[in-house]
CSV table of C-alpha atoms and ligand atoms in Angstrom, one decimal:
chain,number,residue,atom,x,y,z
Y,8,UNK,CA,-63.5,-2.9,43.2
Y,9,UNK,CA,-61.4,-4.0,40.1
Y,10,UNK,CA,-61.8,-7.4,39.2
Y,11,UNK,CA,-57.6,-7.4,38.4
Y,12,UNK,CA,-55.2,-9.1,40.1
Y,13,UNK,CA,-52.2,-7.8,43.0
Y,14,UNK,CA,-49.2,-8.4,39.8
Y,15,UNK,CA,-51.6,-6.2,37.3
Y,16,UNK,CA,-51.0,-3.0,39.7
Y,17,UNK,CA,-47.1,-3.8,39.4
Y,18,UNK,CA,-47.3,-3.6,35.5
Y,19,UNK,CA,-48.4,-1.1,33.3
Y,20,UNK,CA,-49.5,-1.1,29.4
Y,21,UNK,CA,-47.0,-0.1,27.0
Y,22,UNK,CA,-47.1,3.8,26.6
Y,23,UNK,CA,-45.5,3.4,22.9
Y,24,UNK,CA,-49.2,1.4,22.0
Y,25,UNK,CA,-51.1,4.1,24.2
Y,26,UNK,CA,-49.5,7.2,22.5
Y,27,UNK,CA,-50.2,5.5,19.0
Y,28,UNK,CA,-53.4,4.9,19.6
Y,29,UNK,CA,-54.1,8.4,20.9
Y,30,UNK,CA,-52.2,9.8,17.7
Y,31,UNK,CA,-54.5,7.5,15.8
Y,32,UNK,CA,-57.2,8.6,17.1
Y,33,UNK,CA,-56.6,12.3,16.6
Y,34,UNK,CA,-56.0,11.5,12.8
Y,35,UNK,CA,-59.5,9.5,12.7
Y,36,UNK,CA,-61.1,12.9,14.3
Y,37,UNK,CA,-59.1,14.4,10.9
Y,38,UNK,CA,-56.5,16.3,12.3
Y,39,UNK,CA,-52.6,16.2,10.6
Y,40,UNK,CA,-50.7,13.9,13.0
Y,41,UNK,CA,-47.3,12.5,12.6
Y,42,UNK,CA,-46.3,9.5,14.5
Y,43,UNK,CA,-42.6,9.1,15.7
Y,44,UNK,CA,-43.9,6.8,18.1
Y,45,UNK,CA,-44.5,3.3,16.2
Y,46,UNK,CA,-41.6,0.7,16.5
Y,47,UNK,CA,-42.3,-0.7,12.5
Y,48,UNK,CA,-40.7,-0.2,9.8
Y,49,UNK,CA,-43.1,2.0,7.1
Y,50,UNK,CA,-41.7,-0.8,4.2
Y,51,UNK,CA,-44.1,-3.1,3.0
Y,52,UNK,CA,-43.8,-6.7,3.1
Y,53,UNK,CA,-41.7,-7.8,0.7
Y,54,UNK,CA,-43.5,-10.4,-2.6
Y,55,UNK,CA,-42.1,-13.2,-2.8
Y,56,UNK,CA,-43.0,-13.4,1.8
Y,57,UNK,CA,-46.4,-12.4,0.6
Y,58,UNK,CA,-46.7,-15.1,-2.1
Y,59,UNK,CA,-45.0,-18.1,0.0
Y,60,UNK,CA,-47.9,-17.1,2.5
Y,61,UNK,CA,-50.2,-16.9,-0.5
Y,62,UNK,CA,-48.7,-20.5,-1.1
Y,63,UNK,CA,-48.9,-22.0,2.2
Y,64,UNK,CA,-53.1,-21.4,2.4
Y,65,UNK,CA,-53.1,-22.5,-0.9
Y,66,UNK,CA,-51.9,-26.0,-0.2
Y,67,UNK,CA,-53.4,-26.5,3.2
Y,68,UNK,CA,-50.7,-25.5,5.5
Y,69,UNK,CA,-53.6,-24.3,7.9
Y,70,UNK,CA,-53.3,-26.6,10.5
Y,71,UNK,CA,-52.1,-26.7,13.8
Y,72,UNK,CA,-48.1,-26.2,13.6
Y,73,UNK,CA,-45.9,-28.1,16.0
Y,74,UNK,CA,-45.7,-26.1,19.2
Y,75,UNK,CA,-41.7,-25.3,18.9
Y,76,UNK,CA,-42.3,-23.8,14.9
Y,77,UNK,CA,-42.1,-25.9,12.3
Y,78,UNK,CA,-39.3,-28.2,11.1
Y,79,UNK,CA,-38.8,-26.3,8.0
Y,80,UNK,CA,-38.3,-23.0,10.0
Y,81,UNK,CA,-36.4,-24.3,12.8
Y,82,UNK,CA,-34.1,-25.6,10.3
Y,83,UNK,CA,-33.9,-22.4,8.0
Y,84,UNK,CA,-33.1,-20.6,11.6
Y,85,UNK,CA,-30.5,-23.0,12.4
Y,86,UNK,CA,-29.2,-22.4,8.9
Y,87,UNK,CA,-29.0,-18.2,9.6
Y,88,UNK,CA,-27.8,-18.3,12.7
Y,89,UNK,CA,-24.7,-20.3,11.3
Y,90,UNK,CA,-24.4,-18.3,7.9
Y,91,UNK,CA,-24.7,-14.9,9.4
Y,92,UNK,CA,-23.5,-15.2,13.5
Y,93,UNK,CA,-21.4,-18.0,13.4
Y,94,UNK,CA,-23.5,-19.9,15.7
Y,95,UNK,CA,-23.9,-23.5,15.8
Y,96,UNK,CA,-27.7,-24.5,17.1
Y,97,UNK,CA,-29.6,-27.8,16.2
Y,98,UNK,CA,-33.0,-27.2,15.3
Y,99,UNK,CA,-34.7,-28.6,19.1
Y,100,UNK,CA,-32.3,-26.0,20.5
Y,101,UNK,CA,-34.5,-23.3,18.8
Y,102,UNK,CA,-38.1,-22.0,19.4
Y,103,UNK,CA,-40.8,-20.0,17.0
Y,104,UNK,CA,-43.1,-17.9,19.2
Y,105,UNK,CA,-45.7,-15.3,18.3
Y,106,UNK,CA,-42.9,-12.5,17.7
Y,107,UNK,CA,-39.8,-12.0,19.6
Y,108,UNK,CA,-41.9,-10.2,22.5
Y,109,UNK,CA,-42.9,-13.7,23.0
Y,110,UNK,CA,-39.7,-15.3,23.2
Y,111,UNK,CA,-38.5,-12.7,25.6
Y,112,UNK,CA,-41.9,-13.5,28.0
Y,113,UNK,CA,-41.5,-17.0,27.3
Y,114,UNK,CA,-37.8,-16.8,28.9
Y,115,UNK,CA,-38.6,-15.1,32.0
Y,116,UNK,CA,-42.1,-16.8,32.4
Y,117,UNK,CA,-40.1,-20.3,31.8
Y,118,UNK,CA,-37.0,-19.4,34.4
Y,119,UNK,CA,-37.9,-16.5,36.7
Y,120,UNK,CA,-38.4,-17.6,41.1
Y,121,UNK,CA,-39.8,-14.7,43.3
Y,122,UNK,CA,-36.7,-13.9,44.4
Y,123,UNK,CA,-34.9,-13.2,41.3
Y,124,UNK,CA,-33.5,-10.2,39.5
Y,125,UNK,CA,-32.8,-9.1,35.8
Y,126,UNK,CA,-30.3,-6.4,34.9
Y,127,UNK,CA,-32.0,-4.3,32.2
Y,128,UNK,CA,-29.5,-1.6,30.9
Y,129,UNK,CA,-31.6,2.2,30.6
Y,130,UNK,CA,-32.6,3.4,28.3
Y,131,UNK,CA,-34.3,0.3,28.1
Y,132,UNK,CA,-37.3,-1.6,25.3
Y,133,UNK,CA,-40.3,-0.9,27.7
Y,134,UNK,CA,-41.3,-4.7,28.0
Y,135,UNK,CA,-38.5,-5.8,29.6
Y,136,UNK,CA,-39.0,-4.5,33.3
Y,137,UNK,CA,-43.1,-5.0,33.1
Y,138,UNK,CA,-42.3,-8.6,31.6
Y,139,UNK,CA,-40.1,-9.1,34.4
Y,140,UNK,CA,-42.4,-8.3,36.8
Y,141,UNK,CA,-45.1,-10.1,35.0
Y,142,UNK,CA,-43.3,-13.0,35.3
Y,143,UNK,CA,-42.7,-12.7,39.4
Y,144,UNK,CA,-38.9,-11.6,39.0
Y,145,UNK,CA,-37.7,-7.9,40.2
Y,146,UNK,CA,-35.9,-5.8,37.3
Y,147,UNK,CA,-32.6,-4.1,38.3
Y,148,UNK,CA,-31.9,-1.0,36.0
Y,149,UNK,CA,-29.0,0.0,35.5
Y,150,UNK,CA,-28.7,3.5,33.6
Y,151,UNK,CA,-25.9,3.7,30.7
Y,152,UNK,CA,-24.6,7.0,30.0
Y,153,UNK,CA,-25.4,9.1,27.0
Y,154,UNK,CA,-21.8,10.0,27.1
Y,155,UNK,CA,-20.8,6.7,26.3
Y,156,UNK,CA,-23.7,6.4,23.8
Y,157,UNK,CA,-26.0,4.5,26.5
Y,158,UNK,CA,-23.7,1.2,25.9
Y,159,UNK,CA,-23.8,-0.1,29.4
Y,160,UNK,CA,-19.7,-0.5,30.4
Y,161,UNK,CA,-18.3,-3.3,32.5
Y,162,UNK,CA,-18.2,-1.5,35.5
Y,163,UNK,CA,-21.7,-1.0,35.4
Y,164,UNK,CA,-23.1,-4.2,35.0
Y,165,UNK,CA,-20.6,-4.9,38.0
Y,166,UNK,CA,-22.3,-3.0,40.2
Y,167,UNK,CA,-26.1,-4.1,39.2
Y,168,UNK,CA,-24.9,-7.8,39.3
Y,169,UNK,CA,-26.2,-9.6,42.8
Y,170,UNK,CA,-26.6,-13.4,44.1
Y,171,UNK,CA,-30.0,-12.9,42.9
Y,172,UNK,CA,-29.2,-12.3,39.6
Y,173,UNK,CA,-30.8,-14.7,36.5
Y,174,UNK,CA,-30.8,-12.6,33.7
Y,175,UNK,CA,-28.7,-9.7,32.2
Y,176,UNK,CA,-31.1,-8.7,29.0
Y,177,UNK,CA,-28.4,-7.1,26.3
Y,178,UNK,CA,-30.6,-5.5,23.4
Y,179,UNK,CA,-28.4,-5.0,20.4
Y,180,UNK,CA,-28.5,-2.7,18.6
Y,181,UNK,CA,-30.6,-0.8,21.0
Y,182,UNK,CA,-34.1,0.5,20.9
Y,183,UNK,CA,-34.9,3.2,22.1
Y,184,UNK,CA,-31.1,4.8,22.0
Y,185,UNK,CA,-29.7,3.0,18.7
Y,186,UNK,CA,-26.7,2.1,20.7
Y,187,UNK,CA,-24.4,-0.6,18.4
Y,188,UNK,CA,-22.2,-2.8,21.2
Y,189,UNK,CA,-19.2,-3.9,19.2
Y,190,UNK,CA,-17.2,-7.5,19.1
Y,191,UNK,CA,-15.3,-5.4,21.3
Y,192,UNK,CA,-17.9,-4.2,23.6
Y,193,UNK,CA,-19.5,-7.7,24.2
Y,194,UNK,CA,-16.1,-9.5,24.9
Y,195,UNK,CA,-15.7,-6.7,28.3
Y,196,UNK,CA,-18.9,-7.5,29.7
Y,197,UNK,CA,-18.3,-11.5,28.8
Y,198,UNK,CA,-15.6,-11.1,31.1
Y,199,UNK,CA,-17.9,-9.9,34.0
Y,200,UNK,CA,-20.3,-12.4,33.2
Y,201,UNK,CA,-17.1,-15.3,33.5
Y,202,UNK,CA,-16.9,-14.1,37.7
Y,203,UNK,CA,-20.6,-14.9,38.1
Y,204,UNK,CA,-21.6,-18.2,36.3
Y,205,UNK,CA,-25.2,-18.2,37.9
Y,206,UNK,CA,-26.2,-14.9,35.0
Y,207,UNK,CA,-27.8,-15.7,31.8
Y,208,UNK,CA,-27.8,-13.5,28.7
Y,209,UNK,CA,-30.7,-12.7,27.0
Y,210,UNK,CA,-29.4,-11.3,23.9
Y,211,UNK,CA,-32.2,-9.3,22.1
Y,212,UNK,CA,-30.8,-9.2,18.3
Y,213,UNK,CA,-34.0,-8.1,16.6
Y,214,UNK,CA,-32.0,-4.8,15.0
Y,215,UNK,CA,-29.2,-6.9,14.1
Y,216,UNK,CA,-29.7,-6.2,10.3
Y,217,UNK,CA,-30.0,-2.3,11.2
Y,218,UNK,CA,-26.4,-1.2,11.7
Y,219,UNK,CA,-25.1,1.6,10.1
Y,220,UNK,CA,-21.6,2.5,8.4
Y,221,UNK,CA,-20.6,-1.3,7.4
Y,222,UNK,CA,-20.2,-2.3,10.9
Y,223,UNK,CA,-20.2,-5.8,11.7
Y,224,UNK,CA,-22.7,-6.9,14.1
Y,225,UNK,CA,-21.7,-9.0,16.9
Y,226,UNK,CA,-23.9,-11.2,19.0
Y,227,UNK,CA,-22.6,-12.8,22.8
Y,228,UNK,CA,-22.3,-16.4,21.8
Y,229,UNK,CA,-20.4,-15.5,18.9
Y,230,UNK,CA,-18.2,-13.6,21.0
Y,231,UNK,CA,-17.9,-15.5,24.2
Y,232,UNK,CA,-18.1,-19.4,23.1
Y,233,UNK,CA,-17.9,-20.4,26.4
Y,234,UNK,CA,-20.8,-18.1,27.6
Y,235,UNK,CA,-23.4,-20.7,25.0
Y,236,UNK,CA,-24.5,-23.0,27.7
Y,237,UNK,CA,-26.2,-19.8,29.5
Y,238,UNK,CA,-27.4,-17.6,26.6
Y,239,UNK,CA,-30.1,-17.4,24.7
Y,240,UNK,CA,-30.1,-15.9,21.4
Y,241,UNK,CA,-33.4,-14.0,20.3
Y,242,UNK,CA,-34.0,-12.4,17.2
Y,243,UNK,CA,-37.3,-12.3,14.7
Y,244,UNK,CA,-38.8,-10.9,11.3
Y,245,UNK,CA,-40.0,-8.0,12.4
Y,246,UNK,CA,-38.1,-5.2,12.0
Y,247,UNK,CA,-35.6,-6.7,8.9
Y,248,UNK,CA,-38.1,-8.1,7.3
Y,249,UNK,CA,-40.7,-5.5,7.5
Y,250,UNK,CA,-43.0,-8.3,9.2
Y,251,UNK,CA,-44.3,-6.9,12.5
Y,252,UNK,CA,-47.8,-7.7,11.9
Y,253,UNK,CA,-46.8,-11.6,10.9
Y,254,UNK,CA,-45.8,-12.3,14.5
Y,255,UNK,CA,-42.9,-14.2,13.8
Y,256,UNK,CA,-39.6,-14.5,16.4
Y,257,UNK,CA,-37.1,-17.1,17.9
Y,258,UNK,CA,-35.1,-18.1,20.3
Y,259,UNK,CA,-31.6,-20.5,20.2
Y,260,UNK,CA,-30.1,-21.6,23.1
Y,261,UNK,CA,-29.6,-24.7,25.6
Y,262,UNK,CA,-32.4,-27.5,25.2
Y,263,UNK,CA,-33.1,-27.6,28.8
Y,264,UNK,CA,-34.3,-23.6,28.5
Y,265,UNK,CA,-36.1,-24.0,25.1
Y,266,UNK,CA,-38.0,-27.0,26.3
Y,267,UNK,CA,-38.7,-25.4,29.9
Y,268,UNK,CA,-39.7,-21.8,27.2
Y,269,UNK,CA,-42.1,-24.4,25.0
Y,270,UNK,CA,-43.8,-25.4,27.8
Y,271,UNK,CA,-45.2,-22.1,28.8
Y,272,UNK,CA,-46.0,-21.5,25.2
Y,273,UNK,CA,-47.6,-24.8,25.0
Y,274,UNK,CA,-50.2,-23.7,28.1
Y,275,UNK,CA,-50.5,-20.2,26.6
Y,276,UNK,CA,-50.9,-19.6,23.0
Y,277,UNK,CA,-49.5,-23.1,21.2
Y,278,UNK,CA,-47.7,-22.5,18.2
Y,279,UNK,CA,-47.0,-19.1,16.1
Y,280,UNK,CA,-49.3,-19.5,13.0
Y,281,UNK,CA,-48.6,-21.7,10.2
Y,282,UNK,CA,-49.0,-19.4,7.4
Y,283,UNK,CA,-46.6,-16.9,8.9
Y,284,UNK,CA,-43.7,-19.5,9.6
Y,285,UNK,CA,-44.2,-21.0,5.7
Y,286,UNK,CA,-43.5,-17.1,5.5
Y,287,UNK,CA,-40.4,-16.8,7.5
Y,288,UNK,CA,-39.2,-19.6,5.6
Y,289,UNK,CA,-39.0,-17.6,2.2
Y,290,UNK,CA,-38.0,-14.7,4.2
Y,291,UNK,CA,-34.5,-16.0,5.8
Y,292,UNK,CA,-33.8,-18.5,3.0
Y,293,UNK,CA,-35.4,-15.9,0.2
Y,294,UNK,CA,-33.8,-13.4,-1.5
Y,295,UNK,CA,-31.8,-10.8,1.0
Y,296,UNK,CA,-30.9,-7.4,-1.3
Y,297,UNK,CA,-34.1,-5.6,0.4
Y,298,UNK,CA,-32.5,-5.4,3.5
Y,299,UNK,CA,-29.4,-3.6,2.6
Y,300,UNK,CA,-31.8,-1.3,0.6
Y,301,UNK,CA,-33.8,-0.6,3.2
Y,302,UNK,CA,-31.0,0.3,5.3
Y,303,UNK,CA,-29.7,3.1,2.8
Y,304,UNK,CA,-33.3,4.8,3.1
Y,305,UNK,CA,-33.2,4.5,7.2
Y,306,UNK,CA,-29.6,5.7,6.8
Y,307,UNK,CA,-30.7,8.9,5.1
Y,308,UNK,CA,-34.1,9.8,7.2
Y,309,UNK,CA,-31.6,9.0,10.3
Y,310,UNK,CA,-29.1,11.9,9.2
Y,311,UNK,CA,-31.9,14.2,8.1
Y,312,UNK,CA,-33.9,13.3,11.7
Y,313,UNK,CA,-30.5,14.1,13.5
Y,314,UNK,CA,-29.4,17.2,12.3
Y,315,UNK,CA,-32.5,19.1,12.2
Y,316,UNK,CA,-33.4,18.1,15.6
Y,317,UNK,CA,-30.1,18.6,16.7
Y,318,UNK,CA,-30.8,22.2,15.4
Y,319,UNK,CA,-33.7,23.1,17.7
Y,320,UNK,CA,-33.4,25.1,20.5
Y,321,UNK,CA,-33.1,23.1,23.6
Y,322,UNK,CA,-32.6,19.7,22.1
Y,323,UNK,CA,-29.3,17.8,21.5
Y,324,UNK,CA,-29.5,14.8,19.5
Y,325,UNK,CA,-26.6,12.6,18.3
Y,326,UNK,CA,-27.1,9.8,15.3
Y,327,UNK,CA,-26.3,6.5,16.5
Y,328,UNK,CA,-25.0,3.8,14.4
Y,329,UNK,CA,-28.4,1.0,14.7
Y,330,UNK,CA,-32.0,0.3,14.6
Y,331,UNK,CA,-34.7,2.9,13.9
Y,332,UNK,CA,-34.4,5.7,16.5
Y,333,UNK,CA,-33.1,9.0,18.2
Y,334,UNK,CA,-33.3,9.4,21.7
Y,335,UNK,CA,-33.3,13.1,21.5
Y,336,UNK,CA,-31.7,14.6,25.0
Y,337,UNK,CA,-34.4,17.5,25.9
Y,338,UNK,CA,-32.9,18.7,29.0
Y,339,UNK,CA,-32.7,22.5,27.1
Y,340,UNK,CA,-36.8,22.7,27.4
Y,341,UNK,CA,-37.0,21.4,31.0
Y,342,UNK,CA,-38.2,24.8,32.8
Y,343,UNK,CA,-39.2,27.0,29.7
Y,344,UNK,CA,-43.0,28.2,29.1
Y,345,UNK,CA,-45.0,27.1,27.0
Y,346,UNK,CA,-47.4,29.0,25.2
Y,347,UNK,CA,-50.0,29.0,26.7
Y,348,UNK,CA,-48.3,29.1,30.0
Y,349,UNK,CA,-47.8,25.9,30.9
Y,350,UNK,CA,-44.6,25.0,32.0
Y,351,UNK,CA,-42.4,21.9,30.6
Y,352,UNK,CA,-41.3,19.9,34.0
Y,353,UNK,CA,-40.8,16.5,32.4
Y,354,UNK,CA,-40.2,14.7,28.8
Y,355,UNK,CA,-43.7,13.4,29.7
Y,356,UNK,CA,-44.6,17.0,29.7
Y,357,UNK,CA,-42.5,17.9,26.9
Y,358,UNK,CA,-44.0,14.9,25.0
Y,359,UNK,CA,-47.8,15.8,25.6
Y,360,UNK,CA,-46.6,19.5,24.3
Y,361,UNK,CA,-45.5,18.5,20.9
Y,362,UNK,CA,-48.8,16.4,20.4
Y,363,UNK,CA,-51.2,19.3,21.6
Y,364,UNK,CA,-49.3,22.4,19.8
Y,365,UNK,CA,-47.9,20.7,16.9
Y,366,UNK,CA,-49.4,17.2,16.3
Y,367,UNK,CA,-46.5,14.8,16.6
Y,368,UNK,CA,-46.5,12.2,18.6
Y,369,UNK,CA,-43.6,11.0,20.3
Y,370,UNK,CA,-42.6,8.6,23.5
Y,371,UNK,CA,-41.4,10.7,26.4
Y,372,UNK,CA,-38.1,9.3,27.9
Y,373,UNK,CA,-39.3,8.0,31.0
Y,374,UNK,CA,-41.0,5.3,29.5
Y,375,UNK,CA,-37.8,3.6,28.7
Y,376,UNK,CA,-35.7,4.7,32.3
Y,377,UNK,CA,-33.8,7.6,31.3
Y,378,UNK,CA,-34.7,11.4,31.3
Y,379,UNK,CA,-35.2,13.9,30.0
Y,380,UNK,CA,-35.2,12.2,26.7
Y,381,UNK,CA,-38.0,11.6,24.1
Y,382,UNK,CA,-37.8,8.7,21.6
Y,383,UNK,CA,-38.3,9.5,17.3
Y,384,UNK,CA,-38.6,6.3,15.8
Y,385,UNK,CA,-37.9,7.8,12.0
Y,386,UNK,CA,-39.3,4.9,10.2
Y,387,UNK,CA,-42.0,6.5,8.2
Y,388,UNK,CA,-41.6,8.3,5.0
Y,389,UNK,CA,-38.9,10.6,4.3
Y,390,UNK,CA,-41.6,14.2,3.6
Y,391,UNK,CA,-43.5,13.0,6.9
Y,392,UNK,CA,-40.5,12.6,9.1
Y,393,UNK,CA,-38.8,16.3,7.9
Y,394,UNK,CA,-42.1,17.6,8.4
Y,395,UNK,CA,-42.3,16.4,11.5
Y,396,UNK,CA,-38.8,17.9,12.6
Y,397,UNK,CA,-39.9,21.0,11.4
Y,398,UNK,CA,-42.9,21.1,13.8
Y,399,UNK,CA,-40.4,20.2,16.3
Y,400,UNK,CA,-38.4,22.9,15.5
Y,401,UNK,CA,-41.0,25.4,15.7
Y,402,UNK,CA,-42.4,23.9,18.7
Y,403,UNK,CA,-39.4,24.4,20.5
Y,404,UNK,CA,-38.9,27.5,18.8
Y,405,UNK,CA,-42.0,28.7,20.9
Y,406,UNK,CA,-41.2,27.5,24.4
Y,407,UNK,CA,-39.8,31.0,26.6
Y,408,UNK,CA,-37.4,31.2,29.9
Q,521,LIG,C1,-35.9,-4.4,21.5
Q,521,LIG,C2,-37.1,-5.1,21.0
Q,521,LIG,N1,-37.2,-6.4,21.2
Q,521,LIG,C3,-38.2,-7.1,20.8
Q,521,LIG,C4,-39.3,-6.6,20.1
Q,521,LIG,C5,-40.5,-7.4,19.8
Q,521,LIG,O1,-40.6,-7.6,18.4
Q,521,LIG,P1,-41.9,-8.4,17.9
Q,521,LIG,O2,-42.7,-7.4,17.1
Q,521,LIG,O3,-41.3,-9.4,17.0
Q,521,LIG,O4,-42.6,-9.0,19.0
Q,521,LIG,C6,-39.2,-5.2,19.8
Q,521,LIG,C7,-40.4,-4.5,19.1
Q,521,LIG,O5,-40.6,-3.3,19.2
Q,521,LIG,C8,-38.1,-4.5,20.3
Q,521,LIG,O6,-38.0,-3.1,20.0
């Protein structure tokens, strides 16, 4: 009999970290793998993050932090959110958590009743619905259209909206499709979310600084004013800052959710760690130029990624304008043999294909509510990534009627 819980059998572990740690695995038994599966950028840290780090053991900054994040942080937030989004937040309207995975569990842990739903746009980040449910609240997804390059359009958050609805999470730009929801975009669904004043947006901007081609980025509360008193506004270090391992995210949005958010933290795991927030200090007040640099390498590998993929037989695969990843339509395999006679019925078997035959490990498309799709997250370096799509290639190359 398993010791775990009724809500464990509702949730699963996130197939991203299971199909990484089978790809790292294979490459530990010394065999040639390439992950496209990891959601981190392949950049190192930048220094001068490193050294305020360095800086913050140094001088004794060890200690317990405050549970909401530091003053210093909360403040430098305050300041970015302002400077870049036009967003006005005091700093005990903003919480530090242990990345923005955190902040996103924090929300639905802090305002979620059995009986309430969360619109989650497909393809979707895979926490969302399992956090939901973790949390006691049903998720309500509601598929976006590859057509309309899986931006979810007014008419369909329409439909998914109920009485029961608390939540509508909004993940800009996108992960897995790299969708980019304009100024434009966000102002249509505001006007949805006007006829029903009991929704909340959670606005997940952690690719904010990953949007290709100039394009501003927008974020709801900068768009809708009068939508503030029910969003929150999440965002983190991870993916700009090349700081997934320093845990580091945030949350801005009406006191009465950030205090109801730091309670939960506060019975869960306290503060995010000192060191890290002196970190994230340096890192939104530091030096910026990085960014932009690493967005002309993602830029390239992106194009590269797309065309060649684009190329091979029974794929289709468009380059979308944010974040880190193609969501490659494989609907041309679905039915073909493979090699050894198997025969491709799924992305899931699609996926488990290119890691047996060719060693590349990818994240089938049902994972994140959409098929038959597979997710390349092309933030490794530029050799690895065209080899890769060459394996792809040949892989698909292989498959027969
Ligand atoms: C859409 C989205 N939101 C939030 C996160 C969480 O980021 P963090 O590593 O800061 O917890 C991720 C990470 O993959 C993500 O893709």
């Amino acid at each position: 009999m398993s010791i775990a819980s009724r809500r464990m059998s509702r949730i699963k572990a996130s197939p991203a970290a299971m199909i990484s740690a089978r790809a790292m695995e294979m490459a530990r038994a010394g065999r040639d793998v390439i992950a496209l599966s990891a959601g981190e950028p392949d950049f190192d840290t930048p220094d001068p993050i490193k050294i305020a780090a360095i800086r913050a053991i140094v001088e004794g900054k060890t200690k317990y932090p405050p549970l909401t994040g530091i003053p210093e942080l909360r403040e430098a937030i305050c300041r970015k959110l302002d400077r870049e989004n036009g967003l006005r937040y005091a700093p005990d309207e903003v919480i530090v958590s242990n990345g923005g995975k955190q902040v996103v569990y924090n929300a639905l842990a802090a305002t979620l009743n059995p009986e309430d739903e969360v619109v989650v746009p497909a393809p979707f980040w895979m926490s969302y619905p399992d956090m939901t449910l973790l949390a006691g609240g049903t998720p309500v997804v509601a598929p976006a259209d590859a057509a309309n390059g899986f931006r979810l359009t007014p008419e369909q958050l329409e439909r998914a909206i109920t009485a029961k609805t608390k939540w509508l999470i909004l993940n800009n730009p996108g992960n897995p499709s790299g969708a980019v929801y304009s100024a434009g975009d966000l102002a249509e669904l505001a006007a949805v979310l006007r006829r029903h004043p009991h929704v909340w947006v959670l606005a997940d901007d952690i690719y904010e600084h990953i949007v290709y081609g100039g394009g501003p980025f927008a974020t709801m509360a900068q768009v809708a004013p009068d939508l503030y008193e029910r969003t929150l506004t999440m965002n983190g270090l991870s993916k700009a800052y090349c700081m997934t391992g320093w845990r580091i995210g945030y949350g801005a949005g009406p006191k009465s959710l950030i205090a109801a958010m730091a309670k939960v933290q506060s019975q869960t795991t306290s503060g995010a760690s000192s060191i890290s927030q002196w970190a994230g200090v340096e890192a939104l007040d530091g030096d910026q130029t990085f960014i932009r640099d690493n967005l002309a390498v993602f830029e390239e590998r992106r194009d590269l990624a797309a065309a060649m993929l684009d190329q091979a037989n029974g794929l289709s695969c468009r380059a979308p304008n944010g974040a880190f990843y193609l969501y490659v339509d494989c609907a041309g395999t679905v039915g073909k043999r493979t090699p050894d006679g198997g025969v491709i019925e799924s992305d899931g078997d699609f996926a488990k294909y290119l890691l047996d035959a060719e060693e590349v490990a990818v994240v089938h498309g049902e994972a994140f509510g959409l098929s038959p799709y597979f997710r390349v997250s092309y933030a490794l370096a530029t050799n690895r990534l065209e080899e890769a799509c060459r394996r792809i290639q040949r892989a698909c190359a292989s498959l027969s009627a």
